[in-house]
Each structure stands twice: as C-alpha cells, then as structure tokens.
PDB file of C-alpha atoms in Angstrom:
ATOM      1  CA  MET L   1      -3.182 -20.408  10.134  1.00 47.00           C
ATOM      2  CA  ALA L   2      -3.581 -20.329   6.386  1.00 59.00           C
ATOM      3  CA  THR L   3      -0.971 -19.075   4.049  1.00 67.00           C
ATOM      4  CA  SER L   4      -1.563 -15.454   3.079  1.00 73.00           C
ATOM      5  CA  VAL L   5      -0.002 -13.009   0.584  1.00 78.00           C
ATOM      6  CA  ASN L   6       0.565  -9.447   1.786  1.00 88.00           C
ATOM      7  CA  PRO L   7       1.904  -6.682  -0.262  1.00 93.00           C
ATOM      8  CA  TYR L   8       5.146  -5.098   1.066  1.00 91.00           C
ATOM      9  CA  LEU L   9       6.083  -1.677  -0.168  1.00 93.00           C
ATOM     10  CA  ILE L  10       9.381  -0.025   0.100  1.00 92.00           C
ATOM     11  CA  PHE L  11       9.860   3.790  -0.029  1.00 93.00           C
ATOM     12  CA  ASN L  12      12.746   6.268  -0.150  1.00 93.00           C
ATOM     13  CA  GLY L  13      12.101   8.082   3.043  1.00 94.00           C
ATOM     14  CA  ASN L  14       8.420   8.758   2.837  1.00 95.00           C
ATOM     15  CA  CYS L  15       6.847   5.431   4.002  1.00 96.00           C
ATOM     16  CA  GLU L  16       5.269   7.004   7.085  1.00 97.00           C
ATOM     17  CA  GLU L  17       3.665   9.731   5.008  1.00 97.00           C
ATOM     18  CA  ALA L  18       2.501   7.142   2.477  1.00 97.00           C
ATOM     19  CA  PHE L  19       1.020   4.845   5.290  1.00 97.00           C
ATOM     20  CA  LEU L  20      -0.720   7.661   7.104  1.00 98.00           C
ATOM     21  CA  PHE L  21      -2.385   8.496   3.713  1.00 98.00           C
ATOM     22  CA  TYR L  22      -3.399   4.904   3.167  1.00 97.00           C
ATOM     23  CA  LYS L  23      -4.753   4.731   6.807  1.00 98.00           C
ATOM     24  CA  SER L  24      -6.849   7.873   6.090  1.00 98.00           C
ATOM     25  CA  VAL L  25      -8.472   5.976   3.225  1.00 97.00           C
ATOM     26  CA  PHE L  26      -8.872   2.560   4.692  1.00 97.00           C
ATOM     27  CA  GLY L  27      -9.202   3.335   8.365  1.00 97.00           C
ATOM     28  CA  GLY L  28      -7.817   1.067  11.077  1.00 96.00           C
ATOM     29  CA  GLU L  29      -4.710   1.288  13.190  1.00 97.00           C
ATOM     30  CA  PHE L  30      -1.055   0.372  12.852  1.00 97.00           C
ATOM     31  CA  PRO L  31      -0.326  -2.761  15.000  1.00 94.00           C
ATOM     32  CA  TYR L  32       3.226  -1.872  14.683  1.00 92.00           C
ATOM     33  CA  ILE L  33       5.353   0.993  13.369  1.00 94.00           C
ATOM     34  CA  GLY L  34       9.075   1.002  14.146  1.00 92.00           C
ATOM     35  CA  LYS L  35      11.939   3.218  13.083  1.00 94.00           C
ATOM     36  CA  PHE L  36      15.464   2.078  12.279  1.00 91.00           C
ATOM     37  CA  LYS L  37      16.673   3.953  15.406  1.00 89.00           C
ATOM     38  CA  ASP L  38      14.421   1.592  17.503  1.00 86.00           C
ATOM     39  CA  MET L  39      16.333  -1.546  16.173  1.00 78.00           C
ATOM     40  CA  PRO L  40      19.148  -2.969  18.450  1.00 73.00           C
ATOM     41  CA  ALA L  41      22.515  -2.682  16.789  1.00 68.00           C
ATOM     42  CA  GLY L  42      23.840  -6.011  15.531  1.00 58.00           C
ATOM     43  CA  GLU L  43      20.545  -7.843  16.262  1.00 49.00           C
ATOM     44  CA  ASP L  44      20.288 -10.983  14.000  1.00 45.00           C
ATOM     45  CA  GLY L  45      21.024  -9.383  10.705  1.00 49.00           C
ATOM     46  CA  GLY L  46      20.304  -5.896  11.850  1.00 49.00           C
ATOM     47  CA  CYS L  47      21.800  -2.816  10.555  1.00 54.00           C
ATOM     48  CA  ALA L  48      25.458  -2.146  11.593  1.00 61.00           C
ATOM     49  CA  GLN L  49      25.463   1.698  12.151  1.00 74.00           C
ATOM     50  CA  ILE L  50      22.369   3.593  11.223  1.00 81.00           C
ATOM     51  CA  SER L  51      23.144   7.148   9.968  1.00 85.00           C
ATOM     52  CA  GLU L  52      21.275  10.136  11.400  1.00 86.00           C
ATOM     53  CA  LYS L  53      19.538  10.447   8.046  1.00 88.00           C
ATOM     54  CA  ASP L  54      18.134   6.856   8.336  1.00 91.00           C
ATOM     55  CA  ALA L  55      17.399   6.879  12.015  1.00 92.00           C
ATOM     56  CA  ASN L  56      13.819   8.219  11.765  1.00 94.00           C
ATOM     57  CA  ARG L  57      13.012   6.337   8.506  1.00 95.00           C
ATOM     58  CA  VAL L  58      10.458   3.447   8.912  1.00 95.00           C
ATOM     59  CA  MET L  59      12.032   0.005   9.547  1.00 91.00           C
ATOM     60  CA  HIS L  60       8.525  -1.716   9.475  1.00 94.00           C
ATOM     61  CA  VAL L  61       4.891  -0.741   9.416  1.00 95.00           C
ATOM     62  CA  SER L  62       1.671  -2.793   8.911  1.00 95.00           C
ATOM     63  CA  LEU L  63      -1.831  -1.790   8.295  1.00 97.00           C
ATOM     64  CA  PRO L  64      -4.559  -4.410   8.310  1.00 96.00           C
ATOM     65  CA  ILE L  65      -7.120  -4.094   5.407  1.00 95.00           C
ATOM     66  CA  GLY L  66      -9.744  -6.722   5.546  1.00 93.00           C
ATOM     67  CA  ASN L  67      -7.957 -10.068   5.542  1.00 90.00           C
ATOM     68  CA  THR L  68      -4.747  -8.626   4.253  1.00 92.00           C
ATOM     69  CA  ILE L  69      -1.990  -6.706   5.868  1.00 93.00           C
ATOM     70  CA  LEU L  70      -0.321  -3.927   3.880  1.00 95.00           C
ATOM     71  CA  MET L  71       3.348  -3.661   4.958  1.00 94.00           C
ATOM     72  CA  GLY L  72       6.088  -1.309   4.258  1.00 93.00           C
ATOM     73  CA  SER L  73       9.455   0.176   5.118  1.00 92.00           C
ATOM     74  CA  ASP L  74      11.965   2.777   3.874  1.00 93.00           C
ATOM     75  CA  SER L  75      15.188   2.064   2.199  1.00 90.00           C
ATOM     76  CA  ASN L  76      18.418   3.039   4.053  1.00 87.00           C
ATOM     77  CA  ASP L  77      22.033   3.785   3.154  1.00 85.00           C
ATOM     78  CA  GLN L  78      22.875   0.075   3.390  1.00 81.00           C
ATOM     79  CA  SER L  79      20.180  -1.084   0.985  1.00 82.00           C
ATOM     80  CA  GLY L  80      20.326   2.034  -1.286  1.00 83.00           C
ATOM     81  CA  ASP L  81      17.289   3.863  -2.845  1.00 85.00           C
ATOM     82  CA  VAL L  82      14.614   1.795  -4.546  1.00 85.00           C
ATOM     83  CA  VAL L  83      13.784   2.249  -8.155  1.00 82.00           C
ATOM     84  CA  PHE L  84      10.097   2.293  -8.592  1.00 77.00           C
ATOM     85  CA  GLY L  85       8.798   0.304 -11.530  1.00 73.00           C
ATOM     86  CA  GLY L  86       5.591  -0.871 -13.174  1.00 65.00           C
ATOM     87  CA  ASN L  87       6.155  -4.442 -12.170  1.00 65.00           C
ATOM     88  CA  PHE L  88       3.618  -4.659  -9.441  1.00 81.00           C
ATOM     89  CA  SER L  89       0.157  -3.385  -8.271  1.00 85.00           C
ATOM     90  CA  VAL L  90      -1.822  -3.668  -5.189  1.00 93.00           C
ATOM     91  CA  SER L  91      -5.326  -5.113  -5.955  1.00 89.00           C
ATOM     92  CA  ILE L  92      -8.068  -4.297  -3.768  1.00 92.00           C
ATOM     93  CA  ASN L  93     -11.321  -6.293  -4.077  1.00 91.00           C
ATOM     94  CA  VAL L  94     -14.325  -4.459  -2.518  1.00 94.00           C
ATOM     95  CA  GLU L  95     -17.817  -5.493  -1.605  1.00 93.00           C
ATOM     96  CA  SER L  96     -19.845  -2.786  -3.631  1.00 95.00           C
ATOM     97  CA  ALA L  97     -19.493  -0.348  -6.370  1.00 96.00           C
ATOM     98  CA  ALA L  98     -19.925   2.518  -3.811  1.00 97.00           C
ATOM     99  CA  GLU L  99     -17.009   1.195  -1.707  1.00 95.00           C
ATOM    100  CA  GLY L 100     -14.985   0.795  -4.951  1.00 96.00           C
ATOM    101  CA  ASP L 101     -15.593   4.469  -5.783  1.00 97.00           C
ATOM    102  CA  ARG L 102     -14.644   5.548  -2.341  1.00 96.00           C
ATOM    103  CA  ILE L 103     -11.311   3.702  -2.256  1.00 96.00           C
ATOM    104  CA  PHE L 104     -10.494   4.705  -5.806  1.00 97.00           C
ATOM    105  CA  ASN L 105     -11.211   8.389  -5.268  1.00 98.00           C
ATOM    106  CA  GLY L 106      -9.383   8.509  -2.006  1.00 97.00           C
ATOM    107  CA  LEU L 107      -6.250   6.722  -3.133  1.00 97.00           C
ATOM    108  CA  SER L 108      -5.911   8.182  -6.596  1.00 98.00           C
ATOM    109  CA  ALA L 109      -6.083  11.723  -5.105  1.00 98.00           C
ATOM    110  CA  GLY L 110      -2.965  13.477  -6.438  1.00 98.00           C
ATOM    111  CA  GLY L 111      -2.010  10.450  -8.541  1.00 97.00           C
ATOM    112  CA  THR L 112      -2.380   9.372 -12.197  1.00 96.00           C
ATOM    113  CA  ILE L 113      -5.558   7.625 -13.218  1.00 97.00           C
ATOM    114  CA  TYR L 114      -4.892   5.041 -16.036  1.00 94.00           C
ATOM    115  CA  MET L 115      -8.434   3.588 -16.153  1.00 95.00           C
ATOM    116  CA  PRO L 116     -11.302   5.255 -14.245  1.00 97.00           C
ATOM    117  CA  MET L 117     -13.786   3.094 -12.407  1.00 97.00           C
ATOM    118  CA  ASN L 118     -16.137   1.612 -14.959  1.00 96.00           C
ATOM    119  CA  LYS L 119     -17.972  -1.548 -15.907  1.00 94.00           C
ATOM    120  CA  THR L 120     -15.844  -3.938 -17.870  1.00 90.00           C
ATOM    121  CA  PHE L 121     -16.454  -6.669 -20.484  1.00 86.00           C
ATOM    122  CA  TRP L 122     -15.457  -9.311 -17.920  1.00 87.00           C
ATOM    123  CA  GLY L 123     -18.328  -8.220 -15.573  1.00 90.00           C
ATOM    124  CA  ALA L 124     -16.458  -6.270 -13.025  1.00 93.00           C
ATOM    125  CA  TYR L 125     -16.552  -2.596 -11.998  1.00 96.00           C
ATOM    126  CA  PHE L 126     -12.827  -1.769 -12.130  1.00 95.00           C
ATOM    127  CA  GLY L 127     -10.260   0.950 -12.262  1.00 96.00           C
ATOM    128  CA  MET L 128      -6.358   1.431 -12.184  1.00 94.00           C
ATOM    129  CA  PHE L 129      -4.149   4.236 -11.108  1.00 96.00           C
ATOM    130  CA  LYS L 130      -0.833   5.141  -9.757  1.00 93.00           C
ATOM    131  CA  ASP L 131      -1.011   7.035  -6.333  1.00 96.00           C
ATOM    132  CA  LYS L 132       0.920  10.126  -5.489  1.00 96.00           C
ATOM    133  CA  PHE L 133       3.760   7.920  -4.068  1.00 94.00           C
ATOM    134  CA  GLY L 134       4.358   6.043  -7.253  1.00 91.00           C
ATOM    135  CA  ILE L 135       2.471   2.859  -6.230  1.00 92.00           C
ATOM    136  CA  SER L 136       0.080   1.203  -8.755  1.00 90.00           C
ATOM    137  CA  TRP L 137      -3.298   0.088  -7.528  1.00 94.00           C
ATOM    138  CA  MET L 138      -6.359  -1.753  -9.077  1.00 93.00           C
ATOM    139  CA  VAL L 139      -9.761  -1.472  -7.488  1.00 95.00           C
ATOM    140  CA  ASN L 140     -12.221  -4.264  -8.301  1.00 94.00           C
ATOM    141  CA  PHE L 141     -15.900  -5.086  -7.701  1.00 95.00           C
ATOM    142  CA  ASP L 142     -17.060  -8.430  -9.099  1.00 91.00           C
ATOM    143  CA  GLU L 143     -20.687  -7.518 -10.056  1.00 78.00           C
ATOM    144  CA  ASN L 144     -21.436 -10.950 -11.417  1.00 70.00           C
ATOM    145  CA  GLN L 145     -20.600 -12.767  -8.295  1.00 60.00           C
ATOM    146  CA  PRO L 146     -23.550 -14.569  -6.443  1.00 55.00           C
ATOM    147  CA  GLY L 147     -25.382 -12.021  -4.286  1.00 56.00           C
ATOM    148  CA  ASN L 148     -23.955  -8.861  -6.148  1.00 54.00           C
ATOM    149  CA  ASN L 149     -26.775  -8.563  -8.737  1.00 50.00           C
TER     150      ASN L 149
END
C-alpha cells in the first residue's frame, strides 16, 4: 500500500454535525463512526473515565473522498478544547470546473468566502473559504492539465 496523507480534523463537540454536512456534499458512507462511550476503559492508551458530557462525542470518524480519507474526532475533557487557527486547509482537487463549483458552493454555505471560484494566473480554476465549522478549504481544478482543455 502506498503512503497517503489524510486530513484529520478535531472539533469541540460538533464533529458528527460537521461530518454529516461534509457527507451531504461529497456523498459516500462512513466506514466507521465511534463515540467515546464505545471505547473500552483503559484500552491501550484509552481514556480513563469518560464524562457524561464526552460520552456521545465522536472518538473517530472517517469519510472516503476519492483516494483520500477525511478523518475527525471531538476533543474531550482530557485533551481540552481545540483552538481553531489558520494554519491548515483541506485542499480538494476536482476533475471539472462544474464539480469545483458544486463542491465550493456546497461546503461554503454558511461560511466565509475568501476567494470565489475564478480562473487564476497560474492556470487553475480556484477558490478558498472557511466553512461554517471554522475549517479552511481550497477547491482547485487544473484547467491546463492534459485532457482538460
């Protein structure tokens, strides 16, 4: 199996809501979604005591998107809340401008658009935004690739 890089997103209690939203845009199914309450106590580095507040938070979820798997979880009392920053984005490369528009419009709904989908000087159809959950995304269609003219 080849090495792959998969984005892993951590949320402060709304991971399931976020992943259901992402699934509504990309389609597909979750091969696995587990809650902290499903994890055996003391299991190899597992959580000691899970609070009632954390029990229904997502321990792990994955959503295949093309050859990538978008993964995520919620924070918990032991790890503390995450502080969202501008130090990462999820970059999605699409096969057509129409698919780019569909993904961009779907994921940016309720979010903040930084750069609308548009042709760029480097030959791509590209846009950037932060979704309603605080995650930064880039959508890219390489128009000048062989077969895309």
